[in-house]
GROMACS .gro file of C-alpha atoms in nm:
model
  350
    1UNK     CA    1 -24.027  -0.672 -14.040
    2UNK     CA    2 -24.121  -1.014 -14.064
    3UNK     CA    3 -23.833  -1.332 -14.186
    4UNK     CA    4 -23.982  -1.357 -14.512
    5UNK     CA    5 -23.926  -0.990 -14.587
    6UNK     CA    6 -23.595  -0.988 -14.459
    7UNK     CA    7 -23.480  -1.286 -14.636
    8UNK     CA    8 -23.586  -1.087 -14.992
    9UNK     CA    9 -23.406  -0.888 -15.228
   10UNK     CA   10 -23.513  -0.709 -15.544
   11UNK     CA   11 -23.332  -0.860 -15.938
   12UNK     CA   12 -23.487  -0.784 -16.243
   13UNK     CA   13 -23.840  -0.731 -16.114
   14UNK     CA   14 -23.925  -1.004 -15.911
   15UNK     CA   15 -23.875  -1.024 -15.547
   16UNK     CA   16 -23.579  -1.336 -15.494
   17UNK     CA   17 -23.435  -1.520 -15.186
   18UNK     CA   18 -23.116  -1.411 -15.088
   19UNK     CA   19 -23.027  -1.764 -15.063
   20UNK     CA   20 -23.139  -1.813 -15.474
   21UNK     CA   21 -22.914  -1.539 -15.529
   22UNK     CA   22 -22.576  -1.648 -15.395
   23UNK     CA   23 -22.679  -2.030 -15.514
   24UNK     CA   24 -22.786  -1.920 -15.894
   25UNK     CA   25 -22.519  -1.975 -16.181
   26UNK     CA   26 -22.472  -1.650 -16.278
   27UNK     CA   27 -22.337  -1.571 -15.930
   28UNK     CA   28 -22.125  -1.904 -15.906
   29UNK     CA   29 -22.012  -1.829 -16.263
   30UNK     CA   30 -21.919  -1.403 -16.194
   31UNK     CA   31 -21.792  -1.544 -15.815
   32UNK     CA   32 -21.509  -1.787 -15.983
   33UNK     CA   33 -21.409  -1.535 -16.274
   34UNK     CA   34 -21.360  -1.299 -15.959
   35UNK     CA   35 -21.193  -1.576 -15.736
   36UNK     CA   36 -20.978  -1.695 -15.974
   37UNK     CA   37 -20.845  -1.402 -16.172
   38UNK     CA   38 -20.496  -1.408 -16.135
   39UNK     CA   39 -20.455  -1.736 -15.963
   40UNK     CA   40 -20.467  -2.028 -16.280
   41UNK     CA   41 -20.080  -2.081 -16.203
   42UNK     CA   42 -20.180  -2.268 -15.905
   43UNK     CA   43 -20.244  -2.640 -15.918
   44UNK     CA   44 -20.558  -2.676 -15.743
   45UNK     CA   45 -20.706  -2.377 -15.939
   46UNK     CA   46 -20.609  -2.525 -16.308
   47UNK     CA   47 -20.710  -2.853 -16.249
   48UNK     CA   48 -21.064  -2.705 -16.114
   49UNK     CA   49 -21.077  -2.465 -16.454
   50UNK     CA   50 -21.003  -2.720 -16.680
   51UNK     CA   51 -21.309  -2.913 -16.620
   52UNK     CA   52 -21.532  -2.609 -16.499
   53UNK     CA   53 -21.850  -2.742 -16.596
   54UNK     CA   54 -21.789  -3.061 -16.480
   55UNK     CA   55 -21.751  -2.910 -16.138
   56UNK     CA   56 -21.974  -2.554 -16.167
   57UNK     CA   57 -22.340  -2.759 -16.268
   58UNK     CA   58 -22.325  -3.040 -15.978
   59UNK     CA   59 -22.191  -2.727 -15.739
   60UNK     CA   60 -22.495  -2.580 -15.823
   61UNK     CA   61 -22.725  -2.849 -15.821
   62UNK     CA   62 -22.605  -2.923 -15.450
   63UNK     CA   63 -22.654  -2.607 -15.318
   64UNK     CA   64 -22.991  -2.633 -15.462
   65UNK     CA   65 -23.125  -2.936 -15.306
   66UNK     CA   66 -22.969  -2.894 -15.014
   67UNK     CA   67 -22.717  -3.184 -15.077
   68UNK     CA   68 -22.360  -2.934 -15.060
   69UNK     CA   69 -22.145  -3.044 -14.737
   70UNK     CA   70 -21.872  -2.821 -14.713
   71UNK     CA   71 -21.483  -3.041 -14.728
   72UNK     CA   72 -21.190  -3.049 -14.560
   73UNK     CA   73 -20.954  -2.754 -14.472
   74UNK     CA   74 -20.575  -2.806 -14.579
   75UNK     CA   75 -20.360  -2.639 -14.273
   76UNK     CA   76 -20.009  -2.453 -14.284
   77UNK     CA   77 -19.828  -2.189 -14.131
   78UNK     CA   78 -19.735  -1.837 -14.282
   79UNK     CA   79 -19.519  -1.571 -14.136
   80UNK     CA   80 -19.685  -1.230 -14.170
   81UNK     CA   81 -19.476  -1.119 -13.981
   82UNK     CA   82 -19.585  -1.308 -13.721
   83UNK     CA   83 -19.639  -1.702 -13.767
   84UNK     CA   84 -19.996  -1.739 -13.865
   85UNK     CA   85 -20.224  -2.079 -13.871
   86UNK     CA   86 -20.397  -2.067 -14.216
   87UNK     CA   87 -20.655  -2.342 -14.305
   88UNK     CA   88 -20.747  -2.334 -14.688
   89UNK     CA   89 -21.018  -2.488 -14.776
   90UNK     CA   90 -21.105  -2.713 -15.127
   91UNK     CA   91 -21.124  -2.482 -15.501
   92UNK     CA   92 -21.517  -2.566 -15.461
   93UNK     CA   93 -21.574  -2.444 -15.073
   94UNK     CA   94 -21.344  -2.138 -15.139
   95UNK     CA   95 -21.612  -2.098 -15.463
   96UNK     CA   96 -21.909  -2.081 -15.289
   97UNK     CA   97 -21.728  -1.885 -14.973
   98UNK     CA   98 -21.700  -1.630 -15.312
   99UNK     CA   99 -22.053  -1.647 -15.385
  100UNK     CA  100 -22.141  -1.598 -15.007
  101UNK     CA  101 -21.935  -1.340 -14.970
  102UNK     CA  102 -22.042  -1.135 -15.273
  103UNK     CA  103 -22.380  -1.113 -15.236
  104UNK     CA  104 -22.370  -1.037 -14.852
  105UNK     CA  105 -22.103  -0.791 -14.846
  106UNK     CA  106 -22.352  -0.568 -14.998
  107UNK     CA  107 -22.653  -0.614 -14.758
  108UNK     CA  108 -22.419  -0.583 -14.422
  109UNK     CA  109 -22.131  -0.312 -14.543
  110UNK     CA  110 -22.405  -0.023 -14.531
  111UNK     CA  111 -22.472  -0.127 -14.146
  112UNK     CA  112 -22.090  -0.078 -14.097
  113UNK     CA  113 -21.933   0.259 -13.918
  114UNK     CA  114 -21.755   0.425 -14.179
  115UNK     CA  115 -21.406   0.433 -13.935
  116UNK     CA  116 -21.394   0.061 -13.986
  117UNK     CA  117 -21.139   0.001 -14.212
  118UNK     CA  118 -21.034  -0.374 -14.289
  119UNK     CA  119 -21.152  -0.625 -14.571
  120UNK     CA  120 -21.365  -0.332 -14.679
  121UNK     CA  121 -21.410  -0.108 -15.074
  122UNK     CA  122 -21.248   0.182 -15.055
  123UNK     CA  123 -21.108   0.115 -14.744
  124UNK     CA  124 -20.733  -0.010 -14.595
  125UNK     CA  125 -20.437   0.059 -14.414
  126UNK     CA  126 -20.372   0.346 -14.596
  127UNK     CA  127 -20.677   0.515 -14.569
  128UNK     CA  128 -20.693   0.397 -14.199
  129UNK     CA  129 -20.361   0.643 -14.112
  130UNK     CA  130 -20.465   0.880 -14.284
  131UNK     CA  131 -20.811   0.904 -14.090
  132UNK     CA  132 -20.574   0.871 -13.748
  133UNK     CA  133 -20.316   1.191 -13.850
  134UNK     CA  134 -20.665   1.388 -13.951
  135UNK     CA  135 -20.816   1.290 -13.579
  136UNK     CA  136 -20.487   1.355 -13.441
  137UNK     CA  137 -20.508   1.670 -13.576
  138UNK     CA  138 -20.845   1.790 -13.443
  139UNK     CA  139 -20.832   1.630 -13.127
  140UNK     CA  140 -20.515   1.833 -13.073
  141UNK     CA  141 -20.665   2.131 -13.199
  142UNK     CA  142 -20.394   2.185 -13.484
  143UNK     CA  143 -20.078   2.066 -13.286
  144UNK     CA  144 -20.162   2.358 -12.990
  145UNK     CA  145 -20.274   2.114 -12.674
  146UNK     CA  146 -20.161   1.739 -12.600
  147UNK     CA  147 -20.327   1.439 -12.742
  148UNK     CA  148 -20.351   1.099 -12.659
  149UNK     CA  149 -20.440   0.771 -12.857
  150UNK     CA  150 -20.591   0.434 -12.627
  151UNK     CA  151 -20.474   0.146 -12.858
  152UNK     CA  152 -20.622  -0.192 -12.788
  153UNK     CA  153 -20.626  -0.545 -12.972
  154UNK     CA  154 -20.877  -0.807 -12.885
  155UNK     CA  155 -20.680  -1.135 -12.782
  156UNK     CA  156 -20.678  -1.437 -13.027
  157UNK     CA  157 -20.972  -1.298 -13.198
  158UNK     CA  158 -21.000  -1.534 -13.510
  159UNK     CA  159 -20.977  -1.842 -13.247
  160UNK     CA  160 -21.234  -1.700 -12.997
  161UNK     CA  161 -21.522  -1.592 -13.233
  162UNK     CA  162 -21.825  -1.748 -13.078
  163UNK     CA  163 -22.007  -1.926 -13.345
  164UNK     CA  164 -22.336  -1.914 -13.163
  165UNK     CA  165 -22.277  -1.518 -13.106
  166UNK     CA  166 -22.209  -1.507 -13.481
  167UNK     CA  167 -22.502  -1.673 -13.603
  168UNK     CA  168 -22.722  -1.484 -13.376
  169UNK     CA  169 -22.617  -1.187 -13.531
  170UNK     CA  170 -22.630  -1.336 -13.885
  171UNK     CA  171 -22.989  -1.440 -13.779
  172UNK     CA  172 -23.099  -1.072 -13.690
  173UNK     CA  173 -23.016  -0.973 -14.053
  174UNK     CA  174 -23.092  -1.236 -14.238
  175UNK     CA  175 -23.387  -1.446 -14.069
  176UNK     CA  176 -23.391  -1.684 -14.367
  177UNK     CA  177 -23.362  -2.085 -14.251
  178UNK     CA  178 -23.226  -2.180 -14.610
  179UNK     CA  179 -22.911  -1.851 -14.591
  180UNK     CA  180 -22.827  -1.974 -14.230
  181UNK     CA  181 -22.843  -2.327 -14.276
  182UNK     CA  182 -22.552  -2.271 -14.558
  183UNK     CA  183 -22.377  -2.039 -14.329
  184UNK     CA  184 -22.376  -2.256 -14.037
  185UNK     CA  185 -22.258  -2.524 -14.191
  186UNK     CA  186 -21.946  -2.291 -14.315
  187UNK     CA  187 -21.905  -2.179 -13.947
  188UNK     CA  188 -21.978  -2.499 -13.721
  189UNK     CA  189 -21.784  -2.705 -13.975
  190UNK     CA  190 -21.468  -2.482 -13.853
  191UNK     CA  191 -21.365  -2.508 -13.459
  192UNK     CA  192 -21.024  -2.401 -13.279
  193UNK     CA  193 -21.208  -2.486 -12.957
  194UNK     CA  194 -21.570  -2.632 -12.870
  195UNK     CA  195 -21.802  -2.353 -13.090
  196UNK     CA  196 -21.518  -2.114 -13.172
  197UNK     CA  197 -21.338  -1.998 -13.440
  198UNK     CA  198 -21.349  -1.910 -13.775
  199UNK     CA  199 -21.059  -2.003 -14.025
  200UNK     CA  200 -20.790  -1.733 -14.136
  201UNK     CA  201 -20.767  -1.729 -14.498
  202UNK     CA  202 -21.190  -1.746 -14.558
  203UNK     CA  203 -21.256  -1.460 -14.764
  204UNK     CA  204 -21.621  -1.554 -14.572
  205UNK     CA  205 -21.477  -1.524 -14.211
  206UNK     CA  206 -21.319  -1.110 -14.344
  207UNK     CA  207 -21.701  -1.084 -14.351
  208UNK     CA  208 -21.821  -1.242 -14.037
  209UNK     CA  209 -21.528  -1.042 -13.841
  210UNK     CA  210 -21.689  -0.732 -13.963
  211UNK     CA  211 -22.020  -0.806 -13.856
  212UNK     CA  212 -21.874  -0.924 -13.531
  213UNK     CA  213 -21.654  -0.625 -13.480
  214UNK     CA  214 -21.921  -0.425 -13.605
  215UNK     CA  215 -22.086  -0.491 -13.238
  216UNK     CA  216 -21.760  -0.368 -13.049
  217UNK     CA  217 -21.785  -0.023 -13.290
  218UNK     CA  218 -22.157   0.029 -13.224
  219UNK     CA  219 -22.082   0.025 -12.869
  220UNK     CA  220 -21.795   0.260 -12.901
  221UNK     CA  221 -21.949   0.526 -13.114
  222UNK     CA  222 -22.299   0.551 -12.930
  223UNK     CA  223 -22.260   0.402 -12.547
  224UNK     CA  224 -21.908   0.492 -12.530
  225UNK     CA  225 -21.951   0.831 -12.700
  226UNK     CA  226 -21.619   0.825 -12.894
  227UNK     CA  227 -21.565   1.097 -13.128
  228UNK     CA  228 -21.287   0.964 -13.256
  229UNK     CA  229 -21.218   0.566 -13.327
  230UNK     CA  230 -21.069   0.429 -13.574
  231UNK     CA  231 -21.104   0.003 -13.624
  232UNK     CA  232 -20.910  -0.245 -13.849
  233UNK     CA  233 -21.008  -0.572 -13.815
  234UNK     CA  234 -20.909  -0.639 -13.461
  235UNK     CA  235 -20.659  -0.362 -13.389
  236UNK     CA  236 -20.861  -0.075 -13.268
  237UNK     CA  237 -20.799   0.322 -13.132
  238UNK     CA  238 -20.959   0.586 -12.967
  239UNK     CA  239 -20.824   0.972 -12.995
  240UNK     CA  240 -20.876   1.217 -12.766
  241UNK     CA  241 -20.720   1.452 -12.535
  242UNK     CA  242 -20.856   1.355 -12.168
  243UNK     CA  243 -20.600   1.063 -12.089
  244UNK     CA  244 -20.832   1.001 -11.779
  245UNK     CA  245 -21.134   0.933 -11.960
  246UNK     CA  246 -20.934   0.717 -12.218
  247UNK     CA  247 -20.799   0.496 -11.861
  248UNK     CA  248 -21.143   0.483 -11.813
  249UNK     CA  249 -21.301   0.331 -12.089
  250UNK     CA  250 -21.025  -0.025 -12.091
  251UNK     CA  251 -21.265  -0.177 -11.810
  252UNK     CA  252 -21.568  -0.073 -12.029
  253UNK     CA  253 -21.455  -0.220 -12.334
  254UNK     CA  254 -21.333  -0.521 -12.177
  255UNK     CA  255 -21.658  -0.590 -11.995
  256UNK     CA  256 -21.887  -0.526 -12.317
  257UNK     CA  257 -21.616  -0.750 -12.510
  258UNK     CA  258 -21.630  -1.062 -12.235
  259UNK     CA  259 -22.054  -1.023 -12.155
  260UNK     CA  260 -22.153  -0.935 -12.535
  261UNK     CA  261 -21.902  -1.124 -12.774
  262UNK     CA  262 -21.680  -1.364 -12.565
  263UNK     CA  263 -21.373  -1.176 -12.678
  264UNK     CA  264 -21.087  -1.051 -12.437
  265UNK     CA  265 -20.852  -0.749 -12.478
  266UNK     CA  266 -20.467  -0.860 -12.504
  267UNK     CA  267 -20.358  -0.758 -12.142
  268UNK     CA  268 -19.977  -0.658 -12.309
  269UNK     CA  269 -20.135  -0.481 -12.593
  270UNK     CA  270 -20.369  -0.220 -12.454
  271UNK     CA  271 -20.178   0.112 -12.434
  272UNK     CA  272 -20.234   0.512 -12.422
  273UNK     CA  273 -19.928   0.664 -12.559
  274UNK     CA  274 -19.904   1.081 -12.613
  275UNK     CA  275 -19.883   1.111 -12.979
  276UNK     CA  276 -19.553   1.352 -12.950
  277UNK     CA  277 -19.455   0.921 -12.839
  278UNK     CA  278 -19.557   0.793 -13.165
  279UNK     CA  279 -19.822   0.610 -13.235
  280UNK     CA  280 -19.761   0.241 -13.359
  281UNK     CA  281 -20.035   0.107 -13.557
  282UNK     CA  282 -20.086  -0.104 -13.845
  283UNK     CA  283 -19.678  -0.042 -13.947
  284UNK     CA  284 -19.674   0.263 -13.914
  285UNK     CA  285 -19.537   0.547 -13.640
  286UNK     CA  286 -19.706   0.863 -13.638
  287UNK     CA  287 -19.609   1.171 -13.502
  288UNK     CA  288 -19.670   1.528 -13.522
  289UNK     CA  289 -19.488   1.643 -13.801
  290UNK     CA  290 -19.403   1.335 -13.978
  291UNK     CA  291 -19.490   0.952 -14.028
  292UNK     CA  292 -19.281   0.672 -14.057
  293UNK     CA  293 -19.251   0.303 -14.127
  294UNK     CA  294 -19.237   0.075 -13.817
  295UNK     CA  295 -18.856  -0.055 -13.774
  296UNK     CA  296 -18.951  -0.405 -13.793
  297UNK     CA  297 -19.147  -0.361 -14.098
  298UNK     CA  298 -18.880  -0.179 -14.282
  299UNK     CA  299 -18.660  -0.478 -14.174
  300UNK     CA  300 -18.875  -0.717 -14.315
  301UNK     CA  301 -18.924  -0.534 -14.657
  302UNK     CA  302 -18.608  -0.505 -14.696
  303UNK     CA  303 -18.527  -0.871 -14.603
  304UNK     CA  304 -18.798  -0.981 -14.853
  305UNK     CA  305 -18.674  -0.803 -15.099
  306UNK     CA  306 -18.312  -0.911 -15.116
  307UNK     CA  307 -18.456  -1.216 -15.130
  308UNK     CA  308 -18.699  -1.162 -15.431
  309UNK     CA  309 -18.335  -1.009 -15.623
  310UNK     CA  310 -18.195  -1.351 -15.541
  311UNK     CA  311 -18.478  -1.559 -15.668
  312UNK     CA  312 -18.399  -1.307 -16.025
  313UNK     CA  313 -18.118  -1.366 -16.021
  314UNK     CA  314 -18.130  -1.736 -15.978
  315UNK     CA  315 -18.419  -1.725 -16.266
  316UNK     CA  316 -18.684  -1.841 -16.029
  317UNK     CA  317 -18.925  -1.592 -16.071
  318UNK     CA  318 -19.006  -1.325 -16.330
  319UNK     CA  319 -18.901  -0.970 -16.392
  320UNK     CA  320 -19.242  -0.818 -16.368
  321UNK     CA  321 -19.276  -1.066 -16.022
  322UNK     CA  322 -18.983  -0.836 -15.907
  323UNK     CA  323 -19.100  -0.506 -16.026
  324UNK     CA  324 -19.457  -0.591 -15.899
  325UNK     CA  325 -19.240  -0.630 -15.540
  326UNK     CA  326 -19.088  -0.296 -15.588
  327UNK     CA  327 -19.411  -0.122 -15.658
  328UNK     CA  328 -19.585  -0.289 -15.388
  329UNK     CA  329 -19.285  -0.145 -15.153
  330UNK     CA  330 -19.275   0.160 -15.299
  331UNK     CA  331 -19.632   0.246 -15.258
  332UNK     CA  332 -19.651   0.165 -14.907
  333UNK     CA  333 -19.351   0.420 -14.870
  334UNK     CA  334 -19.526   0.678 -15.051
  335UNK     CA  335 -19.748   0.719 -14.760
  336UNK     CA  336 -19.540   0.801 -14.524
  337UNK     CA  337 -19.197   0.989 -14.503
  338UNK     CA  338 -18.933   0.775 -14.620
  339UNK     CA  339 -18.746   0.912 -14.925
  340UNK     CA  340 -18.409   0.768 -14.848
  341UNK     CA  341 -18.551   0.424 -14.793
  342UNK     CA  342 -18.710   0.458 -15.118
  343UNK     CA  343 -18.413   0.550 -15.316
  344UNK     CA  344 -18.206   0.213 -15.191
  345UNK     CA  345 -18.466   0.008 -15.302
  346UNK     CA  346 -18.474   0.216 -15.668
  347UNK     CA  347 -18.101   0.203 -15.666
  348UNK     CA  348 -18.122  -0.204 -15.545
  349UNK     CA  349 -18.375  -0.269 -15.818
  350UNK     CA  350 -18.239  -0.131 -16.073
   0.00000   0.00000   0.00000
């Protein structure tokens, strides 16, 4: 298939550009009623909808002519729960990352395994345990032979994304000049080191980690020959019940990670634990007959939450800003068993 076919999608009869379609007002206009949707307490975000036109129509006009240069990132630190380097970029950058994202999720999500589970419809740390007790399950045959889970987590992997690997592979898909000169703007304009990284906090780069990560999974599920892997964004597992083979596989995956995407595996994070252990992944323990919140998470929950009762208290936030904290608690705990945590935070919320 030639560039010019690739670069070509079907809307309302006529054969249009991908790049037409994420530039076009109607996307710009459905991107920021999608972007901004709960978010017009925020400065930056009121200021920008209070003169939308002003700013949508020369956006657009930009993009079109080829005149858009992408602005400055603001950076600061978050604690999630580890501390986390978050660059946010300008209303207008994070507007067209929208647009980007929109339109391409759709052409490079039906390329994706289904067992990858992060920044993704439908998909989630919810659904991802649930997908690991189910493999658990049939690796072990039903609970009657051992089982063992390799669990892995590529080192630094938002900092050491190779832009020239990335646009390579955005290249492969998209082979349009106008697309990638957009996108590699977004990407070169962003650098940790000399051509890597891509920013935490880009709704774009929760796309391009996908599409990155999308190499490691193809590798797994048809060189590798894993039955059963499970990915979220770079936290990744492989089930099965020959601990030997799993040994076997680290120096595989950490060649094809180092020759193919310039990525390492995080020497004190690779581990193969018997699932009568516990398995620790993405806060959660599971074992064979019951799953349960990771200690540290169920320290911080708790943590936040007394502080979210002060803030009431104090009349610094909202009722419904509390309740929506209890919900959001609650429903992580319904996955799992934790009915006594669950009652103290009914009985502290109440």
């Amino acid at each position: 298939m030639d560039n010019r076919n690739r670069s070509e999608v079907v809307g309302g009869g006529y054969h249009t550009s991908f790049f037409d379609v994420i530039i076009s007002l109607e996307n710009l206009v459905i991107s920021w009623q999608e972007f901004s949707r709960g978010k017009w307490g925020k400065g930056d975000i009121h200021e920008f909808a209070l003169h939308l036109e002003d700013h949508l129509f020369p956006l657009h006009r930009e993009l079109l002519i080829g005149r858009y240069r992408h602005g400055a990132y603001t950076p600061f630190y978050i604690t999630d729960p580890k501390i986390r380097h978050i660059h946010k970029a300008q209303v207008r950058d994070r507007l067209v990352h929208h647009a980007i994202f929109r339109i391409l999720y759709q052409l490079f999500d039906r390329s994706f395994i289904f067992d990858s589970y992060s920044c993704r419809l439908g998909k989630g740390t919810h659904r991802a345990i649930e997908r690991l007790r189910v493999f658990l399950r049939k690796e072990s045959n039903n609970i009657t032979r051992p089982v063992y889970v390799l669990k892995c987590d590529v080192r630094r992997f938002f900092d050491s994304v190779d832009h020239n690997v990335l646009l390579e592979l955005l290249w492969d898909r998209l082979g349009t000049d106008r697309v990638m000169k957009l996108l590699e703007q977004i990407i070169v304009g962003f650098e940790v080191s000399k051509g890597k990284g891509i920013p935490l906090g880009n709704v774009t780069s929760q796309l391009f980690a996908n599409i990155y990560l999308n190499e490691l999974d193809q590798f797994v599920k048809h060189v590798l020959k894993a039955t059963y892997y499970i990915r979220y964004c770079d936290d990744f597992v492989i089930i099965s019940h020959d601990k030997v083979w799993l040994g076997e596989l680290i120096m595989r995956l950490q060649e094809f990670l180092s020759q193919r995407l310039c990525l390492e595996l995080h020497p004190k994070k690779v581990s193969i634990r018997k699932w009568s252990q516990g398995i620790d992944f993405l806060g959660y323990i599971s074992l064979p007959d019951h799953t349960i919140v990771r200690p540290l998470t169920r320290k911080r929950m708790m943590n936040k939450l007394i502080e979210r009762i002060h803030e009431f208290q104090l009349g610094r936030i909202t009722k419904e800003r509390l309740e929506s904290t209890r919900q959001s608690y609650l429903g992580m705990l319904g996955h799992c068993n934790a009915r006594r945590l669950e009652e103290v935070i009914k009985k502290m919320t109440m």
